mmCIF file of C-alpha atoms and ligand atoms in Angstrom:
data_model
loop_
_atom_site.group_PDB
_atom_site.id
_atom_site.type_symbol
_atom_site.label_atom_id
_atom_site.label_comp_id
_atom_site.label_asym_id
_atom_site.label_seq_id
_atom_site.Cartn_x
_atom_site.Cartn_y
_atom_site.Cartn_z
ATOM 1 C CA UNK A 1 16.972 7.714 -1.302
ATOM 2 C CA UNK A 2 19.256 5.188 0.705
ATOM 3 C CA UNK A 3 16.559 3.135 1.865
ATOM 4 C CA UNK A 4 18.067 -0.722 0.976
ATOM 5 C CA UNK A 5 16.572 -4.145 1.205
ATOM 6 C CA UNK A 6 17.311 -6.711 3.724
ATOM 7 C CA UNK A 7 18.030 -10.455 2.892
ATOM 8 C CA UNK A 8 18.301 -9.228 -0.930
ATOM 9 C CA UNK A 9 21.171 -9.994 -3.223
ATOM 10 C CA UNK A 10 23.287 -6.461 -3.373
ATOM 11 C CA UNK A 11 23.192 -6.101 -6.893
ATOM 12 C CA UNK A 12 19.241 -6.525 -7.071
ATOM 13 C CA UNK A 13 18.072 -4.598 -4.351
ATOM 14 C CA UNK A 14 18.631 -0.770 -5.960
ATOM 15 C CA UNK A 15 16.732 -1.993 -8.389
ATOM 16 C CA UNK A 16 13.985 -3.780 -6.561
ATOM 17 C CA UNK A 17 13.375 -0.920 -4.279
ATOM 18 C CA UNK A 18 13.061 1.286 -7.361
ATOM 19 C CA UNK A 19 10.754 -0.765 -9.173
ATOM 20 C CA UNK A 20 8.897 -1.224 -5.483
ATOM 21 C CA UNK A 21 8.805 2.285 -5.178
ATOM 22 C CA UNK A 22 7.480 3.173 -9.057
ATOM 23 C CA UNK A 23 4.551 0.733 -8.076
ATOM 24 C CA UNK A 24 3.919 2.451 -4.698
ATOM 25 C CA UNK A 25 3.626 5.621 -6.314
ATOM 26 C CA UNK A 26 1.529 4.614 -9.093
ATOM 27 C CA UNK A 27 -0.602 2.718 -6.377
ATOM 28 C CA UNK A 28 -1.103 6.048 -4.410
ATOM 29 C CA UNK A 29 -1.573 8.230 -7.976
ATOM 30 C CA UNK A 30 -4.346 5.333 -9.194
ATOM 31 C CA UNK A 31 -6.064 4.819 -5.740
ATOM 32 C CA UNK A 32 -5.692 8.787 -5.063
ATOM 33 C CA UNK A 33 -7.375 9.702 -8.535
ATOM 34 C CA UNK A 34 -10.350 6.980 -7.446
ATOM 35 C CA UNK A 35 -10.742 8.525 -4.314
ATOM 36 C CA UNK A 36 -11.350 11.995 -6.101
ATOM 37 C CA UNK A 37 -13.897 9.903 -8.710
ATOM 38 C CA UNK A 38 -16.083 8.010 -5.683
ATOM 39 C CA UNK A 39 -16.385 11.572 -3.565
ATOM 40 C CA UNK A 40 -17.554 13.125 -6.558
ATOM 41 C CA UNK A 41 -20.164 10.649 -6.762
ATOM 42 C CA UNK A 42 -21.196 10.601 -3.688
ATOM 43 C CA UNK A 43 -21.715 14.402 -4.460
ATOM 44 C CA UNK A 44 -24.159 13.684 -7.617
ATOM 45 C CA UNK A 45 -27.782 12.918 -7.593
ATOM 46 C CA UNK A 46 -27.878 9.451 -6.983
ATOM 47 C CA UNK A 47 -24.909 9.108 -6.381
ATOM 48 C CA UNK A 48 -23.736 8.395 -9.620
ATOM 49 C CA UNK A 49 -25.255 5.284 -10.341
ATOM 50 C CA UNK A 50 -23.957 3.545 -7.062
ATOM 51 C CA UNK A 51 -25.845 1.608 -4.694
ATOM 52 C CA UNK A 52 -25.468 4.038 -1.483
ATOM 53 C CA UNK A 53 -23.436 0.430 0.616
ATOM 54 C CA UNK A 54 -21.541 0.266 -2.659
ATOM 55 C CA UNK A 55 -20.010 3.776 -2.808
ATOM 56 C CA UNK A 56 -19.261 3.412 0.859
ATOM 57 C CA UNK A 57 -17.554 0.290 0.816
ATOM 58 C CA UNK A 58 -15.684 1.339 -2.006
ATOM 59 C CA UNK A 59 -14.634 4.641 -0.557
ATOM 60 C CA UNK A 60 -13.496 2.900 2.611
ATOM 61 C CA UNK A 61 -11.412 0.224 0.539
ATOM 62 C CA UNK A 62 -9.558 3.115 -1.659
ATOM 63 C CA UNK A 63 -8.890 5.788 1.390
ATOM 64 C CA UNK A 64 -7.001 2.123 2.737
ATOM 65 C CA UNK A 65 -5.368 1.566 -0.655
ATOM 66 C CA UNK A 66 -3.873 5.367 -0.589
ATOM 67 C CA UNK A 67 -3.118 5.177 3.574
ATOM 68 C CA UNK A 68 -1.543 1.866 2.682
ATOM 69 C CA UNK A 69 0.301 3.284 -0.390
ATOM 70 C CA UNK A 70 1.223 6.179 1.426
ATOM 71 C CA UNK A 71 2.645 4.642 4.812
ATOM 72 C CA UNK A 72 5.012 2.362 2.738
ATOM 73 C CA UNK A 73 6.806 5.155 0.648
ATOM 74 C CA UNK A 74 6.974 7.001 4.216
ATOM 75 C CA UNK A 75 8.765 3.850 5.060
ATOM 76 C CA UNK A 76 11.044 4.102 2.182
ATOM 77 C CA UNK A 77 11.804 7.349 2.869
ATOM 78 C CA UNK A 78 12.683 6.539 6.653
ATOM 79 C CA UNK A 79 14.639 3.381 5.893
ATOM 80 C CA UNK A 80 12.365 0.782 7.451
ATOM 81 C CA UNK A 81 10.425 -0.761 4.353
ATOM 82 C CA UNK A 82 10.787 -4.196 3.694
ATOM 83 C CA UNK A 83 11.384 -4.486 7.683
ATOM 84 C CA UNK A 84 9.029 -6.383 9.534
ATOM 85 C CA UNK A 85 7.130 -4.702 12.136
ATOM 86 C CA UNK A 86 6.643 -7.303 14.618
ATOM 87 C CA UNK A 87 9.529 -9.819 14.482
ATOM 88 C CA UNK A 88 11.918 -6.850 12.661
ATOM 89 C CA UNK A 89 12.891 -9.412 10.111
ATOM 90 C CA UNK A 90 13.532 -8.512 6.465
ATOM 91 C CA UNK A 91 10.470 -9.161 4.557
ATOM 92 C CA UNK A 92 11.261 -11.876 1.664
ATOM 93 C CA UNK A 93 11.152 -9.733 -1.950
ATOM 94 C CA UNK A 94 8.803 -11.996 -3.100
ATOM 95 C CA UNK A 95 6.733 -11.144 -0.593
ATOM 96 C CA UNK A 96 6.953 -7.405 -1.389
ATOM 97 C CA UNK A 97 6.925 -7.876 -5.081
ATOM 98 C CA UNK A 98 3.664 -9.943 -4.251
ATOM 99 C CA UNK A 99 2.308 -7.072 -1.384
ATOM 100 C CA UNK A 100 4.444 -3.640 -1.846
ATOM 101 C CA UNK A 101 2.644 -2.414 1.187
ATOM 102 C CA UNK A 102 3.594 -5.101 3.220
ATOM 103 C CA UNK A 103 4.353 -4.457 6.819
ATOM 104 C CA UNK A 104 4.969 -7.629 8.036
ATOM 105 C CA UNK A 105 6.624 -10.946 6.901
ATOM 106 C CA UNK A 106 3.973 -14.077 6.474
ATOM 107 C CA UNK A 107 4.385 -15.391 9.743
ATOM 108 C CA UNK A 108 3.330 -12.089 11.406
ATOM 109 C CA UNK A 109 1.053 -11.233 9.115
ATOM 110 C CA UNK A 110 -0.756 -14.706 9.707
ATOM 111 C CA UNK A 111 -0.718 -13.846 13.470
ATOM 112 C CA UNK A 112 -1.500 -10.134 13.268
ATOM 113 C CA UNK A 113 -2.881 -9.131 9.605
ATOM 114 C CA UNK A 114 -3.025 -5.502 8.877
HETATM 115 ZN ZN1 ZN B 1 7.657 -10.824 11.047
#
């Protein structure tokens, strides 16, 4: 991994974009693992115990939470996390710490949320 941080201190950004990375995978294991528990469900006789809108609105907000989780490690591993993809500006760290998914800085993300 040679994936660094723009706008980031030197020193702090190996680190940052390790600890980014251990919460992007633990995102992906967690929201993965869900996934697996909700399908089940939706396999049982009555579904578990969910209300039928429920379970789907669940399901739909974790397969996002892995595709999110997912599609920022990708970026890691191509070099462009923590790159904005409209303006191409370094996302702040803050702004990562706060959203590791993030694709876009605040500005962009006001103007085009993802
Ligand atoms: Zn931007």
């Amino acid at each position: 991994m040679t994936a660094t941080l723009h706008g980031t201190a030197a020193a702090g950004s190996a680190s940052s974009l390790r600890l980014l990375r251990d919460i992007l995978e633990e995102q992906f294991a967690v929201q993965t693992n869900r996934l697996t528990e909700l399908v089940l469900c939706g396999e049982l006789p009555r579904l578990g115990g969910y209300d039928p809108r429920t379970l789907a609105a669940l399901t739909r907000e974790t397969r996002i939470g892995v595709a999110a989780a997912a599609d920022a490690l990708r970026r890691m591993s191509q070099n462009t996390y923590g790159t904005c993809e409209r303006c191409r500006q370094a996302i702040p760290l803050g702004r990562l710490h706060a959203y590791p998914e993030a694709r876009y800085c605040t500005p962009c993300h006001q103007v085009s949320p993802s």
